[in-house]
Coordinates of C-alpha atoms in Angstrom, one line a residue:
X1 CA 76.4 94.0 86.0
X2 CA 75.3 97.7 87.1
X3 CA 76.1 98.8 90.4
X4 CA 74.2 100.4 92.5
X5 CA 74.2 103.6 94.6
X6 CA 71.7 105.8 97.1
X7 CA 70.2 107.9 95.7
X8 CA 71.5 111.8 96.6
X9 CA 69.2 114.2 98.6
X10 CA 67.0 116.0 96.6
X11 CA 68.7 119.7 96.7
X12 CA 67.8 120.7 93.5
X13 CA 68.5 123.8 91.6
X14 CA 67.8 126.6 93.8
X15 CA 67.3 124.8 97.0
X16 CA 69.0 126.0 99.9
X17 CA 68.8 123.1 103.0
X18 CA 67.9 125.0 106.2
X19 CA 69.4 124.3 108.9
X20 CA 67.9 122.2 111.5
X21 CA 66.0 124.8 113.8
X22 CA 65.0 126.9 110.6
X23 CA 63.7 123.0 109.2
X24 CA 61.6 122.8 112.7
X25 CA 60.0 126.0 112.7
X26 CA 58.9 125.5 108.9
X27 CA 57.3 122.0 110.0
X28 CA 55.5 124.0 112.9
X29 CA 54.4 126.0 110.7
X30 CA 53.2 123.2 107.8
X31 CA 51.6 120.3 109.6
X32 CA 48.7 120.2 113.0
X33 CA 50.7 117.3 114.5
X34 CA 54.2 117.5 116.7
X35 CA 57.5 118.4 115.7
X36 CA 61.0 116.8 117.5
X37 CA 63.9 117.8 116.8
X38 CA 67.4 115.7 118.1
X39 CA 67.8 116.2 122.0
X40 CA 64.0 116.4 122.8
X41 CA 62.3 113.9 124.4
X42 CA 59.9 113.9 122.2
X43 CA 62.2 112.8 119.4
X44 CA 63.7 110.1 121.0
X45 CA 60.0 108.8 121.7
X46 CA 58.7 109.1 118.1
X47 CA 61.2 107.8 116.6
X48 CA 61.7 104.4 118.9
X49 CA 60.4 101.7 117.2
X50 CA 60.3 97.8 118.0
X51 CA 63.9 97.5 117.0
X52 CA 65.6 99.6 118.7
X53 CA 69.0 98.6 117.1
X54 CA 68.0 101.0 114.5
X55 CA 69.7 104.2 114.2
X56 CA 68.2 107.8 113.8
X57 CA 69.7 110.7 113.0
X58 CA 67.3 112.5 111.3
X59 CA 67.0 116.4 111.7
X60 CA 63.2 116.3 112.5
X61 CA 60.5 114.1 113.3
X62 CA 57.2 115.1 112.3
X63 CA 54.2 113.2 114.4
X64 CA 51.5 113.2 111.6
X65 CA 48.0 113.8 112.6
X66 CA 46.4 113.0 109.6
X67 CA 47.4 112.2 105.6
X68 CA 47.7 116.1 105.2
X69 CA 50.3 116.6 107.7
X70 CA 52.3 114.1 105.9
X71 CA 52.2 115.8 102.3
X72 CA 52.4 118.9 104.2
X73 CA 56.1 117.2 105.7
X74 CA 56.8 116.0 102.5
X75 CA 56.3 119.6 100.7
X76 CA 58.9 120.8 103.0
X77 CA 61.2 118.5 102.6
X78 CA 61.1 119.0 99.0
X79 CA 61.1 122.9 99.1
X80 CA 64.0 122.4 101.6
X81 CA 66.3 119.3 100.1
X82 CA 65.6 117.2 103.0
X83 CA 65.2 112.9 101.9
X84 CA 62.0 111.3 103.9
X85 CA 61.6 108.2 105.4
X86 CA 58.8 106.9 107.0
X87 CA 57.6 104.8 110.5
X88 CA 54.8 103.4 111.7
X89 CA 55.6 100.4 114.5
X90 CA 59.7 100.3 113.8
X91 CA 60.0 96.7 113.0
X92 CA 61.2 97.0 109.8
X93 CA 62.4 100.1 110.4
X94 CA 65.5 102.3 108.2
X95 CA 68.1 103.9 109.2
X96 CA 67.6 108.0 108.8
X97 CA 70.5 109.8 107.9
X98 CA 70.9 113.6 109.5
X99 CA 70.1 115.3 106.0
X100 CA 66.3 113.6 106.3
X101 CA 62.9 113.9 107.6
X102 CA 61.3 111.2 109.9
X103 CA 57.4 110.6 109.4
X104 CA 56.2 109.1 112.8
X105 CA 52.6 107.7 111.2
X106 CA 51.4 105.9 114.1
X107 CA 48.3 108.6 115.0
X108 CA 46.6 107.3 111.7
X109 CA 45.1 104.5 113.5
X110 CA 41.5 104.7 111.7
X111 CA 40.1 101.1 111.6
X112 CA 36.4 100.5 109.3
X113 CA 35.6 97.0 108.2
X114 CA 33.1 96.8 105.9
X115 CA 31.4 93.4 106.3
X116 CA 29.4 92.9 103.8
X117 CA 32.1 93.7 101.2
X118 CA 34.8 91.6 103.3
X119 CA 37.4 94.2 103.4
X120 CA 39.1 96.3 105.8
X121 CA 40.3 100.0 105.5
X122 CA 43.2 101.3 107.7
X123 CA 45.2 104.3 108.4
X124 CA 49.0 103.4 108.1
X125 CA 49.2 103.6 112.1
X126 CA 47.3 100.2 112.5
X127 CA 48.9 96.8 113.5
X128 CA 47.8 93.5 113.0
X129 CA 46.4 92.7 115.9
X130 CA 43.9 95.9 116.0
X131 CA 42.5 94.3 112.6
X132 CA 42.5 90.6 113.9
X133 CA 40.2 91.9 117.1
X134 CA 38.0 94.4 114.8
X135 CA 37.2 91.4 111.7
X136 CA 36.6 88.9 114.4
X137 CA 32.7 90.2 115.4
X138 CA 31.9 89.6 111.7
X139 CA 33.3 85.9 111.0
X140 CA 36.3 87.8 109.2
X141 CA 40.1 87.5 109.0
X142 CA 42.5 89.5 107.7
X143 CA 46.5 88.3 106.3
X144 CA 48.4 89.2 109.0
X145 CA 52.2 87.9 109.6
X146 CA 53.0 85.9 112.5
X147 CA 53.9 88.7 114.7
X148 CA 50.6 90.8 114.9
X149 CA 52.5 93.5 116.8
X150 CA 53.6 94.3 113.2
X151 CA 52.2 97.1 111.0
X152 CA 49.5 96.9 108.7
X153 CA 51.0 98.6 105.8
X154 CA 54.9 98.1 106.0
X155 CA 53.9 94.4 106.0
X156 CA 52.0 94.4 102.9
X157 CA 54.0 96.8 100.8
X158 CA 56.9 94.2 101.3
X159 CA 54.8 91.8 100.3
X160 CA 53.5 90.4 103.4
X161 CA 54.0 86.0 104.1
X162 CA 52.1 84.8 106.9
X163 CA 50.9 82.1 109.0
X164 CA 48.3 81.1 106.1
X165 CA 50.0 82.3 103.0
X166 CA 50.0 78.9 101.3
X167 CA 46.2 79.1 101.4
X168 CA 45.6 82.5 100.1
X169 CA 49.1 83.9 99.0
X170 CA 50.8 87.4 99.9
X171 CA 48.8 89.9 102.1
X172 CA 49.9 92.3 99.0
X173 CA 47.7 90.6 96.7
X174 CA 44.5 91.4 98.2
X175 CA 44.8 95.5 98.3
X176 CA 42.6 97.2 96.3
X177 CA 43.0 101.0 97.1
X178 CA 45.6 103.3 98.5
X179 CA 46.2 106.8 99.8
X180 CA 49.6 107.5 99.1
X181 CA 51.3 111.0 99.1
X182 CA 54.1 110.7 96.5
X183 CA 57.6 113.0 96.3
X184 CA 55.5 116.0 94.8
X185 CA 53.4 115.9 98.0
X186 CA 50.3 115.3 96.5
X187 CA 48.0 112.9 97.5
X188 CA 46.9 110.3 95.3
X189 CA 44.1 107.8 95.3
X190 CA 45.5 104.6 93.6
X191 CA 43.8 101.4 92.4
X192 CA 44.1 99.1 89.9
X193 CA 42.8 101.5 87.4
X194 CA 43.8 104.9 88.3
X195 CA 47.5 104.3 88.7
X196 CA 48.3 101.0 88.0
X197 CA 52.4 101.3 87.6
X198 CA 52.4 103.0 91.4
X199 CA 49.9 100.3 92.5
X200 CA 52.1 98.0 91.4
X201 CA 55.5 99.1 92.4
X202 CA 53.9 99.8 95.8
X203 CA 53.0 96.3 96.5
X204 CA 55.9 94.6 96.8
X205 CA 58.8 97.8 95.8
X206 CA 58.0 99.2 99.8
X207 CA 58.5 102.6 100.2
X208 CA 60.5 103.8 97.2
X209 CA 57.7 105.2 95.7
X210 CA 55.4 107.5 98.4
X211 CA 54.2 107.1 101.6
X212 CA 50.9 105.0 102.0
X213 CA 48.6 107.1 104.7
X214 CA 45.7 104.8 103.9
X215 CA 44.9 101.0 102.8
X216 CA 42.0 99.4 101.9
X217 CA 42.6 95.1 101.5
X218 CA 40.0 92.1 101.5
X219 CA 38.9 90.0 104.7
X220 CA 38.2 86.4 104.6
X221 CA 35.5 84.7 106.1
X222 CA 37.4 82.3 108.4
X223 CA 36.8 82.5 112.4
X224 CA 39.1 79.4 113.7
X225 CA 42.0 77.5 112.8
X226 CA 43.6 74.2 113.8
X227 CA 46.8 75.7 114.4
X228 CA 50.1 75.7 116.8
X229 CA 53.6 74.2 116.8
X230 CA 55.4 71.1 118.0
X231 CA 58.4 71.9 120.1
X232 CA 61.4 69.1 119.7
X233 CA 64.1 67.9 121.3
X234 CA 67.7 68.5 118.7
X235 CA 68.0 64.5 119.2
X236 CA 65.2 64.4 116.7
X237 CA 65.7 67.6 115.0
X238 CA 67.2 65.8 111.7
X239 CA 64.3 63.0 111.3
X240 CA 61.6 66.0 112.2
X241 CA 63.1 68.2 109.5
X242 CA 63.6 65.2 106.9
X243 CA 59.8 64.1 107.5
X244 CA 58.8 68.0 107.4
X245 CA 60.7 68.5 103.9
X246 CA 58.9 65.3 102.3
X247 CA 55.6 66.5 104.2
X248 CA 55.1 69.8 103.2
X249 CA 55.3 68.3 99.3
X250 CA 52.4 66.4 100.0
X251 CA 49.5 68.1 101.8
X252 CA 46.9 71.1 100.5
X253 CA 47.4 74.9 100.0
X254 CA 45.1 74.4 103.7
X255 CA 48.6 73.6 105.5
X256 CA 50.7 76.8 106.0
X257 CA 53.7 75.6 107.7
X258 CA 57.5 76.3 108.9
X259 CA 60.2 75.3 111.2
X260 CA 62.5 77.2 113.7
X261 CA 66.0 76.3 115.4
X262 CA 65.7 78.1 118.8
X263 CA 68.2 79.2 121.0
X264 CA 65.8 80.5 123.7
X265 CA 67.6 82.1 126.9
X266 CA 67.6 81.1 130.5
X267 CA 65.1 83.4 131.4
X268 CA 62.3 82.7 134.6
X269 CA 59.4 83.2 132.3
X270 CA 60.6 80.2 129.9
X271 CA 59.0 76.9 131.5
X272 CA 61.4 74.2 132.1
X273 CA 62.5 72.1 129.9
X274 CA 62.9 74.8 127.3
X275 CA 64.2 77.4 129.1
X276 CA 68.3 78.0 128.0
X277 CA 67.4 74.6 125.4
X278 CA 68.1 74.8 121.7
X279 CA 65.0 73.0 120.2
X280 CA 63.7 72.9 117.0
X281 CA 59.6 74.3 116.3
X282 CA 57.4 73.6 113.8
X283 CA 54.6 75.8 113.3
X284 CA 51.1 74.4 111.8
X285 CA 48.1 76.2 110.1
X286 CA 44.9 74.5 108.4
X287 CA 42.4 76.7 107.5
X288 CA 39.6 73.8 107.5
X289 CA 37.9 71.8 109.4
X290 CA 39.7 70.7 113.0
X291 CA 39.3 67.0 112.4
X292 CA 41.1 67.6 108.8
X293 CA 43.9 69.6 110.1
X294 CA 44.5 67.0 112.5
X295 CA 44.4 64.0 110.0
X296 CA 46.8 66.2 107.8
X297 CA 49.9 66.6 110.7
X298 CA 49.1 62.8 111.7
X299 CA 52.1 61.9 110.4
X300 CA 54.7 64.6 111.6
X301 CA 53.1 64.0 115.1
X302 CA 54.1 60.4 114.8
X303 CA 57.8 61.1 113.3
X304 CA 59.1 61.7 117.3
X305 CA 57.7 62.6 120.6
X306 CA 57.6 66.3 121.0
X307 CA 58.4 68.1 124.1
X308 CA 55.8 70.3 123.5
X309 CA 51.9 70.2 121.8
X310 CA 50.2 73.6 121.9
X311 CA 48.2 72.4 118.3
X312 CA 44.7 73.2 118.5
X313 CA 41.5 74.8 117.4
X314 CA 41.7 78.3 118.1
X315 CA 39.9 81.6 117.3
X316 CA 41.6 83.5 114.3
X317 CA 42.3 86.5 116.5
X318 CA 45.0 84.8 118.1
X319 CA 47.4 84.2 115.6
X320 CA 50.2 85.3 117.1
X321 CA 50.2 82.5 119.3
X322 CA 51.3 80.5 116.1
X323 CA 54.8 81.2 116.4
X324 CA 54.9 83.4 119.3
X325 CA 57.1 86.2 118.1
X326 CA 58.7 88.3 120.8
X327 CA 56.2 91.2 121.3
X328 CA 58.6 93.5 123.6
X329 CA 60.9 95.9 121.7
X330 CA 64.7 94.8 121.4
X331 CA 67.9 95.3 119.3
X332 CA 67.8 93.1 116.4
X333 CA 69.2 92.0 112.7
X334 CA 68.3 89.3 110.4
X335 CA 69.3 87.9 106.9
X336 CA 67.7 85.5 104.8
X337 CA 67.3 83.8 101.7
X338 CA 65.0 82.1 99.4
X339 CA 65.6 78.7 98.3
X340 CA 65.3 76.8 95.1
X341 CA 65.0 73.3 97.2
X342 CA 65.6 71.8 100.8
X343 CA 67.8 68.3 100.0
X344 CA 69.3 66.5 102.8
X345 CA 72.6 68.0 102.7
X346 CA 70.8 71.5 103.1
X347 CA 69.0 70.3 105.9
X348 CA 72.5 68.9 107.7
X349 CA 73.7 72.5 106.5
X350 CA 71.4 73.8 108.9
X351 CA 72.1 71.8 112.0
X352 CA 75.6 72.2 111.8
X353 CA 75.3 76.2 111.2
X354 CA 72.4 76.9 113.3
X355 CA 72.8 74.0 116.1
X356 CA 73.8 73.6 119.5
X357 CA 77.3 72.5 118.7
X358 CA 78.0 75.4 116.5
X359 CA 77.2 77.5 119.5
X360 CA 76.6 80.9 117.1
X361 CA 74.7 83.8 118.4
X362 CA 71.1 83.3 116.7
X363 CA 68.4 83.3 118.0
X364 CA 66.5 81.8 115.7
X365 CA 67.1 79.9 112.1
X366 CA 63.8 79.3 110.5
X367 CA 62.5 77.9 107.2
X368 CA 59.4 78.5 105.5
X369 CA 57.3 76.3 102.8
X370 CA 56.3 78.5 100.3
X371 CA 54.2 76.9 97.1
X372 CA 50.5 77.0 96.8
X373 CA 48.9 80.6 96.4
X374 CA 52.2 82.3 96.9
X375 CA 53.5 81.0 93.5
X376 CA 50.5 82.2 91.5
X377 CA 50.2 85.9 90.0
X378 CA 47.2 88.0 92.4
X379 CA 44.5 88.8 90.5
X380 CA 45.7 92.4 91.1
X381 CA 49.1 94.2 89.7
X382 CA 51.8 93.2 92.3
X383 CA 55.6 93.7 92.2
X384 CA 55.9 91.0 95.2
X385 CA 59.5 89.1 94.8
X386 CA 60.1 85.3 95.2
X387 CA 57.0 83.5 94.1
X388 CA 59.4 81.0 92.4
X389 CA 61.3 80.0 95.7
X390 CA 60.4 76.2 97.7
X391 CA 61.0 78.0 100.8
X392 CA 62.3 81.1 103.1
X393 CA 65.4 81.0 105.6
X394 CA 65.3 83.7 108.0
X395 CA 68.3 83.9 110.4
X396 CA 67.6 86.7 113.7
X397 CA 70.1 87.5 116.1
X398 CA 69.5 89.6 119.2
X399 CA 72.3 92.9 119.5
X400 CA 73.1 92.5 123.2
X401 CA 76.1 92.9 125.0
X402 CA 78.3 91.0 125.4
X403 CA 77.2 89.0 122.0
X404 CA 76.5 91.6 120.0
X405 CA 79.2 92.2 117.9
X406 CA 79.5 88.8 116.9
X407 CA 76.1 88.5 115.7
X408 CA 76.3 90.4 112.1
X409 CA 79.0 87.6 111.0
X410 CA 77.1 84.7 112.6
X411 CA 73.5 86.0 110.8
X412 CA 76.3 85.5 107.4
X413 CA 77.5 82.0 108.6
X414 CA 73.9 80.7 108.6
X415 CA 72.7 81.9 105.4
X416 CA 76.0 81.1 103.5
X417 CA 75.4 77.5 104.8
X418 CA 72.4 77.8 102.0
X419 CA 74.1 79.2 99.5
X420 CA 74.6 76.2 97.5
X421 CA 70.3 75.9 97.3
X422 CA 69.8 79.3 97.5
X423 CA 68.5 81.6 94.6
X424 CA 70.6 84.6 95.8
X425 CA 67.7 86.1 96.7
X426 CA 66.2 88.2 99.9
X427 CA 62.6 89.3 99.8
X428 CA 62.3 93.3 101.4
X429 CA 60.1 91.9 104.2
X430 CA 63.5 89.9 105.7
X431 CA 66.3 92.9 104.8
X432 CA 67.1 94.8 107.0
X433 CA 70.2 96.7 105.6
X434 CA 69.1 98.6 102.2
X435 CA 72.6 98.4 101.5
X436 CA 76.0 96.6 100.2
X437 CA 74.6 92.6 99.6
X438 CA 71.5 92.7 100.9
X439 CA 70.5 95.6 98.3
X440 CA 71.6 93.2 95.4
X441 CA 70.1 89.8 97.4
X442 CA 66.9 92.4 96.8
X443 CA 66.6 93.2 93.6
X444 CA 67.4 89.6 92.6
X445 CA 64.3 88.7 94.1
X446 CA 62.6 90.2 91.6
X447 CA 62.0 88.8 87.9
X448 CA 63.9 91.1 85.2
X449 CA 60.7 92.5 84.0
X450 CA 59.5 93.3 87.5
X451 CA 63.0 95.1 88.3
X452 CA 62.5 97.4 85.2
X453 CA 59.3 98.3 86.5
X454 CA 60.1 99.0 89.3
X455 CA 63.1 101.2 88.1
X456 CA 61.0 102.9 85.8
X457 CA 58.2 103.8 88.5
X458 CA 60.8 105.0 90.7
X459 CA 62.4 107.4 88.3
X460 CA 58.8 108.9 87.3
X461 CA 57.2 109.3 91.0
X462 CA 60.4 109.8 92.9
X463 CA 63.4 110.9 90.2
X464 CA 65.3 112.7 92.9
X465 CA 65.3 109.9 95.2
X466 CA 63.4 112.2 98.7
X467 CA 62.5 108.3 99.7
X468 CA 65.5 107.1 98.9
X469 CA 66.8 105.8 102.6
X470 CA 63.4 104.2 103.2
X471 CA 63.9 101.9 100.3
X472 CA 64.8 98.0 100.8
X473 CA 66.7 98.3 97.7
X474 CA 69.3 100.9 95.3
X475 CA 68.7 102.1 91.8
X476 CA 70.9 100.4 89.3
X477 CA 73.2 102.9 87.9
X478 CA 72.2 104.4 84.4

């Protein structure tokens, strides 16, 4: 089995790396947006993002004001044997080691929909929510992920699973054109046709490849879902689940759907009963008419009483509400894990690792049903891992004293429950750590013909490895 390794910095032949105030003053010189450097105030502001467990130690942040500033970065950091890694929103963010440049890309924030050709084009500052708000005048929706907080193009180049993926598969398979500025810092217009190996290694490799300033992907003409979640007491948690596993085999690629253990803290905001409960949610979609949506989660309604109802018609726009991902930035880490099936034993796998009796610091165990349009190829080139999975575990555990160390071997405790049902597989969307297991859990997503792709790409567009540390995964050893 090859190993893998990080790539090294790019200090070819001839390159001398400056020093960190020589590095800054090149930038200054290079790009039209701001340069931070460690110590500033600036820097520590750039380079927060939502999680802000994530550590950076990178010798210069570069606020880009446009797609040229960031070629122009990425020219120096070649020229000066600097790695780059890139940041838009922070919530999948890398680590960045000193020897590297950050790209802060939030200032792209260009938004133009385009409604008679139902698509969107964004600059690779945008989040969900800005798209959601700018479709919605036109009847339009766009694939976001359940937290809409998130940004645009992270999301999609990791593949991108969201509240109505079932219906219309990965938010990847609906791009059409990107800017990207590759390791050579030239910008590049890529489609289908005009580079088809970076297209695909793009969507659904992440950021191995070239930094994505611009993204162009189709909107679909749905203003309203019947949508929500059921929030249940753990007394019923193992007849929910059991009815939710033989459900979710039964009903149309309409029903997008998952379910969350969730230890939710004793905090004033929480309304009693929920607040310091563990209760399990399940979170509905139908894309569809009201009456149908309702007809189709009938019988999970029936199953037990739940504590808590919030399903209803509601505008698009308001996804987020779905799940209702934590929107304030925190310290966090996750694993996860695809899943070849959910029998009963996995299912009591999951109480006892994830429950209240347990008593492990997560904060929340959730699966996913996958199936529908996420198994089927996109009509576009994609590298997007785990269409063959049933479902997705995803296991999040806040880093805050006093529990924080203990969380990193409790995430492990969860997922291992699985590991008897699990494809030992992690999609780059729910890694956090590019390196040691979660690295391999990575590339074994992928089919063998889709790694060697992807290996191949990254050797022609980024053989010295300058995007090395942003990558969700390692280059197999030659």
């Amino acid at each position: 089995m090859s190993s893998v390794f990080d790539p090294p910095a790019p200090t070819g032949t001839g390159r001398q790396p400056l020093t960190g105030v020589a590095l800054a003053e090149r930038l200054r010189a290079a790009v039209a947006g701001q340069v931070h450097t460690p110590g500033e105030d600036g820097y520590r502001l750039s380079a927060a993002g939502f999680n802000v467990a994530t550590e950076h130690r990178a010798a210069a942040v570069v606020v880009a004001a446009g797609a040229a500033d960031v070629a122009a970065a990425v020219s120096v950091a070649n020229a000066a044997g600097y790695t780059v890694t890139v940041q838009a929103t922070g919530h999948g963010a890398s680590p960045t080691p000193p020897h590297s440049i950050l790209i802060d890309t939030a200032l792209l924030d260009a938004i133009a929909i385009d409604p008679d050709g139902r698509t969107a084009t964004v600059g690779a500052g945008v989040r969900w929510q800005e798209v959601l708000d700018a479709a919605a005048p036109f009847g339009l929706a766009a694939l976001a992920g359940s937290s809409t907080s998130v940004g645009v193009v992270g999301y999609t180049l990791g593949g991108g699973l969201g509240p109505i993926a079932r219906t219309y598969g990965f938010a990847a398979d609906h791009v059409t054109v990107m800017e990207v500025v590759t390791a050579d810092a030239t910008l590049r217009r890529v489609t289908p046709e005009t580079e088809p190996d970076l297209f695909r290694a793009l969507l659904g490799g992440g950021a191995a490849f070239g930094i994505v300033t611009q993204m162009t992907f189709r909107l679909f003409p749905i203003r309203s879902l019947y949508a929500g979640g059921l929030t249940y007491r753990m007394d019923d948690a193992a007849t929910v689940l059991r009815a939710w596993r033989n459900w979710v085999a039964t009903v149309p690629e309409t029903v997008t759907s998952s379910v969350a253990v969730l230890n939710l803290p004793p905090l004033p905001e929480i309304p009693e009963p929920l607040r310091g409960a563990t209760v399990l949610h399940l979170r509905y979609a139908h894309v569809g008419d009201a009456a149908e949506g309702a007809a189709l989660l009938q019988p999970l309604r029936s199953v037990a009483s739940p504590m808590l109802d919030t399903i209803a018609e509601m505008p698009y726009a308001a996804l987020a509400s779905i799940h209702n991902d934590p929107v304030d930035p925190m310290p966090a880490a996750d694993r996860s894990t695809l899943l070849r099936e959910l029998p009963d034993a996995a299912i009591d796998a999951l109480l006892e690792a994830a429950g209240p009796a347990r008593g492990l610091p997560i904060t929340m165990t959730e699966i996913r049903a996958l199936g529908g349009a996420l198994a089927r190829e996109s009509l576009s080139p994609t590298t997007v891992a785990g269409r063959q999975a049933a479902f997705n575990v995803l296991a999040v555990g806040v880093l805050a004293p006093p529990i924080a160390a203990a969380v990193p071997a409790a995430l492990d405790t969860v997922i291992d429950a699985f590991s008897t049902w699990s494809l030992g597989a992690a999609t780059p969307n729910f890694t956090r750590d590019p390196h040691g297991r979660s690295a391999a859990e990575t590339m074994a997503a992928w089919t063998a013909g889709q790694r060697e792709r992807l290996v191949e790409a990254r050797r022609r567009y980024d053989p010295a490895g300058m995007f090395g540390p942003a990558a969700r995964w390692t280059m197999p050893a030659r």
